[in-house]
CSV table of C-alpha atoms in Angstrom, one decimal:
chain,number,residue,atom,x,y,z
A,212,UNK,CA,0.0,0.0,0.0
A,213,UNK,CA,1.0,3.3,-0.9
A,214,UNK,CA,1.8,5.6,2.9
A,215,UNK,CA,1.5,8.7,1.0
A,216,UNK,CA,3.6,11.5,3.0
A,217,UNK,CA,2.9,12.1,7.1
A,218,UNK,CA,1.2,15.8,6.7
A,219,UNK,CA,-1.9,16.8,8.9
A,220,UNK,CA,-3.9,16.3,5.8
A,221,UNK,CA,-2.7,13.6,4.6
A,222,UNK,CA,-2.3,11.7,7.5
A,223,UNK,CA,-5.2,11.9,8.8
A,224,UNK,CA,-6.5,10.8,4.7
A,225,UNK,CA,-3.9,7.3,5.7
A,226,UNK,CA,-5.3,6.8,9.0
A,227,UNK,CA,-9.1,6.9,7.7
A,228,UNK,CA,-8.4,4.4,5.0
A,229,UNK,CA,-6.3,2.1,6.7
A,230,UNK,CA,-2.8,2.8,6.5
A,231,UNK,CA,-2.1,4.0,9.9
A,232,UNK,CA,-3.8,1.7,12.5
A,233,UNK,CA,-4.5,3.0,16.0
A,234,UNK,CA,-3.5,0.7,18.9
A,235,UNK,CA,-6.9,-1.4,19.4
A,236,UNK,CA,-6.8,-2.1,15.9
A,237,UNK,CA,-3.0,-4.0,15.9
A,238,UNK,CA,-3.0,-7.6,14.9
A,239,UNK,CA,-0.1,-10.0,16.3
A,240,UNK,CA,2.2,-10.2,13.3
A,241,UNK,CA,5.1,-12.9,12.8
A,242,UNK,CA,7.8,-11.2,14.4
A,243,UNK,CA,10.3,-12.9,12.8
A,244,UNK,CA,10.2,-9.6,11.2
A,245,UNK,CA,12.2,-8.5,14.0
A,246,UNK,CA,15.3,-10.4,12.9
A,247,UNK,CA,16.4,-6.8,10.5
A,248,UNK,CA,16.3,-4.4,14.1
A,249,UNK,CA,18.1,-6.4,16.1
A,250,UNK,CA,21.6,-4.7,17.1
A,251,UNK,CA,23.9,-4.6,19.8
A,252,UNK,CA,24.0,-0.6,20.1
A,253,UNK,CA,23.3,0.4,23.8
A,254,UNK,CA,24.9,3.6,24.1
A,255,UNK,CA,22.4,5.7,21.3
A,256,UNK,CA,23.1,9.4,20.2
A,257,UNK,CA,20.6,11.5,20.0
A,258,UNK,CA,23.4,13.8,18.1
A,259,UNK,CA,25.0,11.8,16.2
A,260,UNK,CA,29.0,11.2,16.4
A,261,UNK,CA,29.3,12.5,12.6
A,262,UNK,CA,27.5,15.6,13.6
A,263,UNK,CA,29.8,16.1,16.4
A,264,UNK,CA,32.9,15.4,14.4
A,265,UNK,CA,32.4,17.9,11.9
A,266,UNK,CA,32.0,20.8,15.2
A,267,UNK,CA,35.0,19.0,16.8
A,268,UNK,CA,37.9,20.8,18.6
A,269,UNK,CA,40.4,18.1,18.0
A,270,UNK,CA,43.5,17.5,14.6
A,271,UNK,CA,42.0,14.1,13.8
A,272,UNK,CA,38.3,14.4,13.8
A,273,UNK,CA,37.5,10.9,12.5
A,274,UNK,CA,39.5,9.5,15.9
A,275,UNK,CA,37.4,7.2,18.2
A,276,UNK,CA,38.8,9.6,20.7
A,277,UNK,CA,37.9,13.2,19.0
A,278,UNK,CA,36.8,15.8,21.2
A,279,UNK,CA,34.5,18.5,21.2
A,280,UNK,CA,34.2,21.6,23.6
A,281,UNK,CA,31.1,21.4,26.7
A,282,UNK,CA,29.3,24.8,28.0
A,283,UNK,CA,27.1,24.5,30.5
A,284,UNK,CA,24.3,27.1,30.4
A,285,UNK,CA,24.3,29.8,32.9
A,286,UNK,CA,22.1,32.5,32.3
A,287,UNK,CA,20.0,31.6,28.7
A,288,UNK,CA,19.0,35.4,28.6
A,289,UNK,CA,21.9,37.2,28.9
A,290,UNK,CA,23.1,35.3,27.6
A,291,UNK,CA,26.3,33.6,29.8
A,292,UNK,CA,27.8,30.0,29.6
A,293,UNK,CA,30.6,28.2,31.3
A,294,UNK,CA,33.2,26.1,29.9
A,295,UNK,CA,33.4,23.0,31.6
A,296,UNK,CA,36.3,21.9,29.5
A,297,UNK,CA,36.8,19.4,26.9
A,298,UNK,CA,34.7,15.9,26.0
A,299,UNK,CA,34.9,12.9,24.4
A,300,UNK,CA,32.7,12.2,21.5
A,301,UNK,CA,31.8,8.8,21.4
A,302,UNK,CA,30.1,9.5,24.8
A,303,UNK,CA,28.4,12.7,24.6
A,304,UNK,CA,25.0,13.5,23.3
A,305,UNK,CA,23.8,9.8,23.4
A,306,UNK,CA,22.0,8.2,26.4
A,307,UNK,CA,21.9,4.3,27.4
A,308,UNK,CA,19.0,2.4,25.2
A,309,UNK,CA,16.9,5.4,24.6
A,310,UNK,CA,16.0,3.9,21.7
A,311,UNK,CA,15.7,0.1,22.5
A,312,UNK,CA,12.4,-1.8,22.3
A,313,UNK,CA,13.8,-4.5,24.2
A,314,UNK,CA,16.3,-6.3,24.9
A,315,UNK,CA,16.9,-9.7,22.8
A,316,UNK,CA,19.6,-11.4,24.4
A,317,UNK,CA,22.8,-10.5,27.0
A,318,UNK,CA,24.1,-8.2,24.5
A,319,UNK,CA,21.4,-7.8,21.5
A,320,UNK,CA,18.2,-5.4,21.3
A,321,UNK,CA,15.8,-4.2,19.2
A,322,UNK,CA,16.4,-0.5,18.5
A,323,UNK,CA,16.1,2.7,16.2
A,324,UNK,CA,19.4,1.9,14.7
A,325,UNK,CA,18.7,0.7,11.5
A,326,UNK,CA,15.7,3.4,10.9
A,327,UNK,CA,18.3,5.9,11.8
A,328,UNK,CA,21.3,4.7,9.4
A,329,UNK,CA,19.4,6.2,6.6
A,330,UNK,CA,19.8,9.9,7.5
A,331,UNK,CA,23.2,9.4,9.4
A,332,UNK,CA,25.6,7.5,7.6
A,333,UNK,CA,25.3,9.9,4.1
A,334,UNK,CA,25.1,13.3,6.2
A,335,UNK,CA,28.8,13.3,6.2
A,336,UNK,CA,28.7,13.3,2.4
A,337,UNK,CA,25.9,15.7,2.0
A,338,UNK,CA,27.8,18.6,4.1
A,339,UNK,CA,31.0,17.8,2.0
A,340,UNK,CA,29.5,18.6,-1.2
A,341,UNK,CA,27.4,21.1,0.1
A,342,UNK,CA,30.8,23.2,1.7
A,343,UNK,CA,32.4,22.2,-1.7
A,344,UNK,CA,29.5,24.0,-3.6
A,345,UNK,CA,29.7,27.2,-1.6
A,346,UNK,CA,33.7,27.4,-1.3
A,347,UNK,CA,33.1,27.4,-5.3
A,348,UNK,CA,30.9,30.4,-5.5
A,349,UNK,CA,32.0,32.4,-2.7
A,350,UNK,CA,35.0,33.9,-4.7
A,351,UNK,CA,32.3,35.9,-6.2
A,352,UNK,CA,30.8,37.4,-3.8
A,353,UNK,CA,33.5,40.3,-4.1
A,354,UNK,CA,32.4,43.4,-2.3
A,355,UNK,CA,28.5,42.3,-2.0
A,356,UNK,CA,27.0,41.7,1.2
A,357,UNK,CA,25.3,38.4,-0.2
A,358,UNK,CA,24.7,36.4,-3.3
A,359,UNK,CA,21.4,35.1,-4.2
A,360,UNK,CA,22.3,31.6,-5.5
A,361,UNK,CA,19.7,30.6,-7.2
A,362,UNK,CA,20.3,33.9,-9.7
A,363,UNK,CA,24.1,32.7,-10.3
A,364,UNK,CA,24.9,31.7,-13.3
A,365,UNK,CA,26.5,28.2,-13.9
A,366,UNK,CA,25.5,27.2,-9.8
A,367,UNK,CA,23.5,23.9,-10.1
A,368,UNK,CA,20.4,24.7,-7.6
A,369,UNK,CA,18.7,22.0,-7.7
A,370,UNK,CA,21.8,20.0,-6.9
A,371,UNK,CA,22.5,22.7,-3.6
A,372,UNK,CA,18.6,22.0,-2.9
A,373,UNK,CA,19.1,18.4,-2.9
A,374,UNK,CA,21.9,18.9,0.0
A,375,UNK,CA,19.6,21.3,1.7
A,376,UNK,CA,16.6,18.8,2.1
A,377,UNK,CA,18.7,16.0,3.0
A,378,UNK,CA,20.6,17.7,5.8
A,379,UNK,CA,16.9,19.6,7.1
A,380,UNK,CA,15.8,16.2,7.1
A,381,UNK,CA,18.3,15.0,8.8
A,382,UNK,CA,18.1,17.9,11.2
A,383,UNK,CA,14.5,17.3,11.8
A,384,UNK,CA,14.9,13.6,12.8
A,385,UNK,CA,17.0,15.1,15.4
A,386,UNK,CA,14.7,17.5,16.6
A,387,UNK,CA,12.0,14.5,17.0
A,388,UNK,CA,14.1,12.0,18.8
A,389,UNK,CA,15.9,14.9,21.0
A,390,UNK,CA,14.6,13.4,24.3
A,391,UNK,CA,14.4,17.4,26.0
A,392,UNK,CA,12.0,17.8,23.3
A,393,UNK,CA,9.9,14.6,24.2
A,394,UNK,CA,6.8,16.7,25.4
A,395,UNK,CA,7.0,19.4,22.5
A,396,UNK,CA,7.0,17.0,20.1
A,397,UNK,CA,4.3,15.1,21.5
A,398,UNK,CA,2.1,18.3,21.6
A,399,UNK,CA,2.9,19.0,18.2
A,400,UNK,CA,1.8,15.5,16.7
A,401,UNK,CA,-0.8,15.0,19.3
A,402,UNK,CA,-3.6,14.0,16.5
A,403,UNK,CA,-1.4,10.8,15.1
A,404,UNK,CA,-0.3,9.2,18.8
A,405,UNK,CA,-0.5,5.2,19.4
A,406,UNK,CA,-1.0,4.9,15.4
A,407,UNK,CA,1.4,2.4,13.8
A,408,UNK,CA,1.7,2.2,10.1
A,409,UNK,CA,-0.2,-0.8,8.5
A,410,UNK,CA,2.9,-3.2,8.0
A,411,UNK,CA,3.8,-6.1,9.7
A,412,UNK,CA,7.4,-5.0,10.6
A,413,UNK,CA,6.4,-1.8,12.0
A,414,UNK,CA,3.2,-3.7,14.1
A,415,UNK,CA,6.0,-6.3,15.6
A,416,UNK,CA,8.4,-2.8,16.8
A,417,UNK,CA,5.0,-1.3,18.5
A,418,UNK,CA,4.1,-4.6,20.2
A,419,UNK,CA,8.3,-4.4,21.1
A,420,UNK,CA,7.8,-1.5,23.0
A,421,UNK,CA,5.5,-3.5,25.9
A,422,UNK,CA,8.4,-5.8,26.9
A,423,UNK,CA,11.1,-2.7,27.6
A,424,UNK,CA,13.1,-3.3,30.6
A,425,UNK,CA,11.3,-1.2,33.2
A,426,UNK,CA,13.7,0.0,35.4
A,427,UNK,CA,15.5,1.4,32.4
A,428,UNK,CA,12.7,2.7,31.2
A,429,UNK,CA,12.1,4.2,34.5
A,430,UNK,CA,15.7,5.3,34.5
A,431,UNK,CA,14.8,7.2,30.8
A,432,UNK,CA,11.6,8.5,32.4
A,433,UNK,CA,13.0,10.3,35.4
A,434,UNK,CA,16.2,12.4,33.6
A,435,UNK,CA,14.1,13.8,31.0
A,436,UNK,CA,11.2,14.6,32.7
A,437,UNK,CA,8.6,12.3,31.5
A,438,UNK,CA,6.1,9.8,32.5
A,439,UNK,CA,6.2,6.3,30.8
A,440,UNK,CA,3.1,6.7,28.9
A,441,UNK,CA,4.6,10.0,27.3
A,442,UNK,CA,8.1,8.1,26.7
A,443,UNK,CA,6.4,5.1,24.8
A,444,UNK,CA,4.1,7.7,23.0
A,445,UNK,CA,7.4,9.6,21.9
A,446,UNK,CA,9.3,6.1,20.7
A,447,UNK,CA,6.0,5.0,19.0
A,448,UNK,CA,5.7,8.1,17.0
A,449,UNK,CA,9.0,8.1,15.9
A,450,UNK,CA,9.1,4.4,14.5
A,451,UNK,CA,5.4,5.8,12.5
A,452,UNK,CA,8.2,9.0,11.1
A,453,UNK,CA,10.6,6.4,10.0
A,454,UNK,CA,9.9,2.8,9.9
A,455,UNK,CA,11.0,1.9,6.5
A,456,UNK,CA,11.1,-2.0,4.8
A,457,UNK,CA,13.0,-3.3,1.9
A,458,UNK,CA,9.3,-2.2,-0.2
A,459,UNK,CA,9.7,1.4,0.9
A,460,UNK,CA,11.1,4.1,-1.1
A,461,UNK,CA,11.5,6.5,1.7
A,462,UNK,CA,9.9,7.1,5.3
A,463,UNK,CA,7.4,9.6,6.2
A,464,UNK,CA,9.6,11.9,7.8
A,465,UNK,CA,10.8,12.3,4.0
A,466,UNK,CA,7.5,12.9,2.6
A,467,UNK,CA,6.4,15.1,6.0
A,468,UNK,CA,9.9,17.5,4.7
A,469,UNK,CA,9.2,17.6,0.7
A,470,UNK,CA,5.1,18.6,1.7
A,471,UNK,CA,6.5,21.3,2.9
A,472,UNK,CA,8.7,22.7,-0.2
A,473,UNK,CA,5.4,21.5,-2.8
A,474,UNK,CA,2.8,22.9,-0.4
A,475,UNK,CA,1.1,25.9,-2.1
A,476,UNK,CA,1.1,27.6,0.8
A,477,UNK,CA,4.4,28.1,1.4
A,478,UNK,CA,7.4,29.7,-0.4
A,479,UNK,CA,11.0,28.8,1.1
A,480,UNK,CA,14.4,30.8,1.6
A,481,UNK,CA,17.3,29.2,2.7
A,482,UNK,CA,19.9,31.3,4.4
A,483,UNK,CA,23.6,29.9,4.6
A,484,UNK,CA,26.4,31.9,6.2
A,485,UNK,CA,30.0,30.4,6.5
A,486,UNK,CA,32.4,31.5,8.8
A,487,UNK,CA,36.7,31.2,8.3
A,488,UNK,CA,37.7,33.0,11.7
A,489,UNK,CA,34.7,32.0,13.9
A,490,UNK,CA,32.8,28.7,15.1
A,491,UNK,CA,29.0,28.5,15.7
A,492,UNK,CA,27.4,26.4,18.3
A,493,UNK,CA,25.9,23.0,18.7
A,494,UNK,CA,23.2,23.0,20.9
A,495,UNK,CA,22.1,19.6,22.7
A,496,UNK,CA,18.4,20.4,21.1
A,497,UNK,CA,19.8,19.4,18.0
A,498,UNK,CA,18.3,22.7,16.4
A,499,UNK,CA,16.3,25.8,17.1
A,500,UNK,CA,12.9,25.9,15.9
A,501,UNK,CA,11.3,29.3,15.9
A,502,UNK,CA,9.0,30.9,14.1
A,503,UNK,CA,9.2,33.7,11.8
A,504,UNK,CA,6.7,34.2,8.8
A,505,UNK,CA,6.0,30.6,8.9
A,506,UNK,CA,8.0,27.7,10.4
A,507,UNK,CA,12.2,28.4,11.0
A,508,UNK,CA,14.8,26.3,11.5
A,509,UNK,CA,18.2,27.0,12.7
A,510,UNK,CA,20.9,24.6,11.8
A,511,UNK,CA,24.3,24.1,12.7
A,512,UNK,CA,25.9,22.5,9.4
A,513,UNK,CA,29.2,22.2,10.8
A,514,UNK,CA,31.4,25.1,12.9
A,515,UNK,CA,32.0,27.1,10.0
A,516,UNK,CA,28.3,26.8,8.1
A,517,UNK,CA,24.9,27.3,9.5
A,518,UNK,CA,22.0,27.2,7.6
A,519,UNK,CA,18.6,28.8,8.6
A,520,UNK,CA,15.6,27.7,6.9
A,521,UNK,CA,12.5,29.4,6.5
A,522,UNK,CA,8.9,28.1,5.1
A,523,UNK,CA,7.4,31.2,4.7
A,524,UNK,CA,3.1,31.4,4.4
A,525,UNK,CA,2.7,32.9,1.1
A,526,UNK,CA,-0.3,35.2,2.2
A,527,UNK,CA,2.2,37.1,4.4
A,528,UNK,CA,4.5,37.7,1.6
A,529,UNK,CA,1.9,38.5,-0.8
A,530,UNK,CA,1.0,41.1,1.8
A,531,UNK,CA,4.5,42.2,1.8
A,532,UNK,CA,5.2,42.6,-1.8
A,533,UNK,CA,2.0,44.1,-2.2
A,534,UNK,CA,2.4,47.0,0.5
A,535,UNK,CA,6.3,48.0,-0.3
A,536,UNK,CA,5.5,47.8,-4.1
A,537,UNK,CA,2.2,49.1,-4.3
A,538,UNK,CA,0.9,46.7,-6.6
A,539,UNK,CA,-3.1,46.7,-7.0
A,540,UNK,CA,-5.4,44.2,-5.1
A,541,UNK,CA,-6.7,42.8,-8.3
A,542,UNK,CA,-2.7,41.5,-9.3
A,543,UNK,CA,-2.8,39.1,-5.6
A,544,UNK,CA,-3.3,36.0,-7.5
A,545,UNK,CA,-1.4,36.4,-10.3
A,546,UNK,CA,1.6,36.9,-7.5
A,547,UNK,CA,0.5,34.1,-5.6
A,548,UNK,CA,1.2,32.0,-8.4
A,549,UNK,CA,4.9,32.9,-8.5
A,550,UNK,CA,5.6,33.1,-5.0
A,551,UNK,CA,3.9,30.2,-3.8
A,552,UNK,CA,6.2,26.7,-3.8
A,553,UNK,CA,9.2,28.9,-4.5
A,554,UNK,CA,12.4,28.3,-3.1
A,555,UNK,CA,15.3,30.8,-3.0
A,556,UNK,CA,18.7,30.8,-1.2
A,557,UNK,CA,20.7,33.9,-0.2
A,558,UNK,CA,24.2,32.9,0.8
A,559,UNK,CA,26.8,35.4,3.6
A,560,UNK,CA,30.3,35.2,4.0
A,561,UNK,CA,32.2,36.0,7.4
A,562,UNK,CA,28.5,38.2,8.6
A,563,UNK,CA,30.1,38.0,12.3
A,564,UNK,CA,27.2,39.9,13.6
A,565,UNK,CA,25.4,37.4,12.0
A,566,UNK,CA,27.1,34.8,13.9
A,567,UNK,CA,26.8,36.2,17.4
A,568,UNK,CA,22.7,36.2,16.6
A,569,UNK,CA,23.1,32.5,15.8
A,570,UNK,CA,25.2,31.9,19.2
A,571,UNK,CA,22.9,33.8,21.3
A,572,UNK,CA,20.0,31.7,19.9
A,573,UNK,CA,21.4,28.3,20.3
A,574,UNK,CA,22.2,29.3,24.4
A,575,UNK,CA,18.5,30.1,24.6
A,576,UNK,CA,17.2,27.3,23.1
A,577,UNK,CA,19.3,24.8,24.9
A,578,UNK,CA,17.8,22.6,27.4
A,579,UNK,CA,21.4,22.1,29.5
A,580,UNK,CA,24.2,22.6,27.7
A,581,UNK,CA,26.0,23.6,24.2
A,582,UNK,CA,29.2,23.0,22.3
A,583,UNK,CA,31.8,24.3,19.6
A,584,UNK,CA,34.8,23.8,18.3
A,585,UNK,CA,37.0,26.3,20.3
A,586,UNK,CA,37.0,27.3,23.9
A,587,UNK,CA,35.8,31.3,23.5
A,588,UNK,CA,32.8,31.8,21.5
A,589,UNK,CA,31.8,34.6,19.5
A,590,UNK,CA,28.7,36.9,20.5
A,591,UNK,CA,28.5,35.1,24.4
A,592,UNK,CA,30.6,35.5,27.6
A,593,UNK,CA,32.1,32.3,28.5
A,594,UNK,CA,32.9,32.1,32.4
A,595,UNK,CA,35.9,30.0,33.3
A,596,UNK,CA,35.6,26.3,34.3
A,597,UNK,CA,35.8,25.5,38.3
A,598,UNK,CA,38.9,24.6,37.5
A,599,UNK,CA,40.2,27.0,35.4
A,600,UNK,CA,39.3,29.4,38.4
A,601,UNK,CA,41.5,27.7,40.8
């Protein structure tokens, strides 16, 4: 059966004709479709190790022991952070079997693993050629503030837009299965909770979730801030964003993004600064969603690339272009037309003020703690660590 793509329209459209089932509606399947998720992964990023690597503070990146510099939050308003020195990698950002179903054996579980290798093993890639792209252009930027790529002449867009989606994608998985944002995200998808897709592998993952060790998941429960009906809500809604089979073409946490660059109410600008002095921060939300004149996202690409993304409602910016050009009333549809599904990329270079904005923003939206590539960070006071202070 065909999912279609995991919009409030059209999800709602899947779970009336059957291919989202709620809970009371689950049929035991032959869980020998299992066998695919079983992996011996306990310690599970939230942030992924690649993501960290490319903000890492250390020569070799790709070392099992790469580092990364740890701020812990002081005053979000201000705003102030402390450094609380340097840490290892492969431990931070990641949280023990957040996202197992159960446990299989001594050492084996079922977990998000392989629904999660889709978006994290090429991200490495995508950044590469998207850094490539830019470093390309920028040379002609000369004395202009900006460059408007999809104007430049010879720049493949639609190859830049394919990077784009793939990293937001990415980004946006992260922002689901951030486990500070377990309560947010379940307010925001309220209307498709204890639904499972209508396939057998994804059924046998739900069913999973009832045999979780408890005092882990009690242990999950109590540092985040949850209950354990909010916790199984959060894991079962992410396995309905990306449960994919070997049938499946892609999950609908790729059809929820691409709705929202074909939707006819939107238009889309994507604004990418890089930095060559300067690092911007990783915050331990995974992103910053905000709002501006439709949904924003604020993305750290890697320490010397940010990306914000902004899906803007095309009635706003028909109101816009209407007032500051003083076009008539009667020329509103003929505008919509060719603003609406438009998408449009303005690109910076070294906008240090810029920057600072972006810093400030990731301390605010951070639930504990954030983290960069060098020790002094540009637009916030640092304090010293404890024991930098004695």
């Amino acid at each position: 059966m065909n999912q279609g793509t995991l919009t409030p329209s059209s999800l709602g459209a899947i779970i009336r004709n059957g291919g989202i089932l709620p809970l009371f509606c689950i049929q035991r399947p032959d869980v020998t479709s299992l066998d695919d998720f079983i992996n011996p992964t306990a310690n599970q990023h939230f942030v992924s190790r690649s993501e960290q690597r490319l903000n890492s503070c250390s020569k070799d990146t790709k070392s099992k022991k790469a580092e990364i510099y740890r701020f812990s939050i002081v005053d979000s308003k201000k705003p102030i952070i402390r450094l609380e020195g340097k840490t290892q990698i492969w431990r931070n950002l990641g949280f023990q079997d957040l996202f197992t179903f159960m446990r299989t054996g001594e050492k084996d579980r079922l977990n998000f693993e392989r629904l999660f290798e889709p978006h994290e093993a090429p991200y490495p890639e995508h950044v590469s050629s998207l850094l490539a792209m830019i470093n390309e252009v920028r040379g002609r930027l000369d004395k202009q503030p900006k460059i408007h790529l999809k104007d430049l002449e010879g720049f493949d867009f639609e190859r830049f837009l394919g990077h784009v989606k793939f990293i937001y994608t990415y980004k946006t998985m992260n922002w689901l299965r951030n486990p500070y944002k377990i309560k947010e995200v379940l307010k925001r998808f309220d209307t498709f909770l204890d639904h499972s897709l209508d396939k057998p592998g994804a059924h046998s993952l739900y069913l999973a979730l009832a045999k979780k060790n408890s005092s882990e998941e009690a242990y999950i429960c109590k540092t985040y801030g949850v209950s354990s009906k909010e916790y199984q809500q959060w894991i079962r809604l992410l396995l309905l964003f990306l449960y994919v089979d070997r049938y499946d073409d892609e999950s609908q946490l790729d059809g929820f993004i691409n709705e929202f660059f074909i939707a006819p109410e939107f238009s889309t600008t994507i604004f990418v600064a890089v930095f060559d002095e300067r690092c911007a921060l990783l915050t331990d939300t995974g992103v910053v969603k905000d709002s501006g004149n439709g949904p924003l996202t604020y993305m750290n690409v890697s320490k010397n690339c940010i990306v914000a993304l902004e899906h803007a409602f095309v009635d706003i910016t028909l109101d816009r272009v209407i007032r500051e050009y003083g076009f008539d009333e009667s020329v509103r549809e003929q505008i919509r037309t060719r603003i609406a599904t438009g998408v449009n990329a303005v690109l910076t270079v070294n906008s240090y003020e810029l920057l600072g904005g972006y810093n400030n923003i990731c301390v605010k939206a951070a639930a504990l703690e954030v983290f960069c590539a060098t020790p002094d960070v540009h637009g916030v006071q640092v304090l010293k660590s404890e024991q930098e202070r004695k």
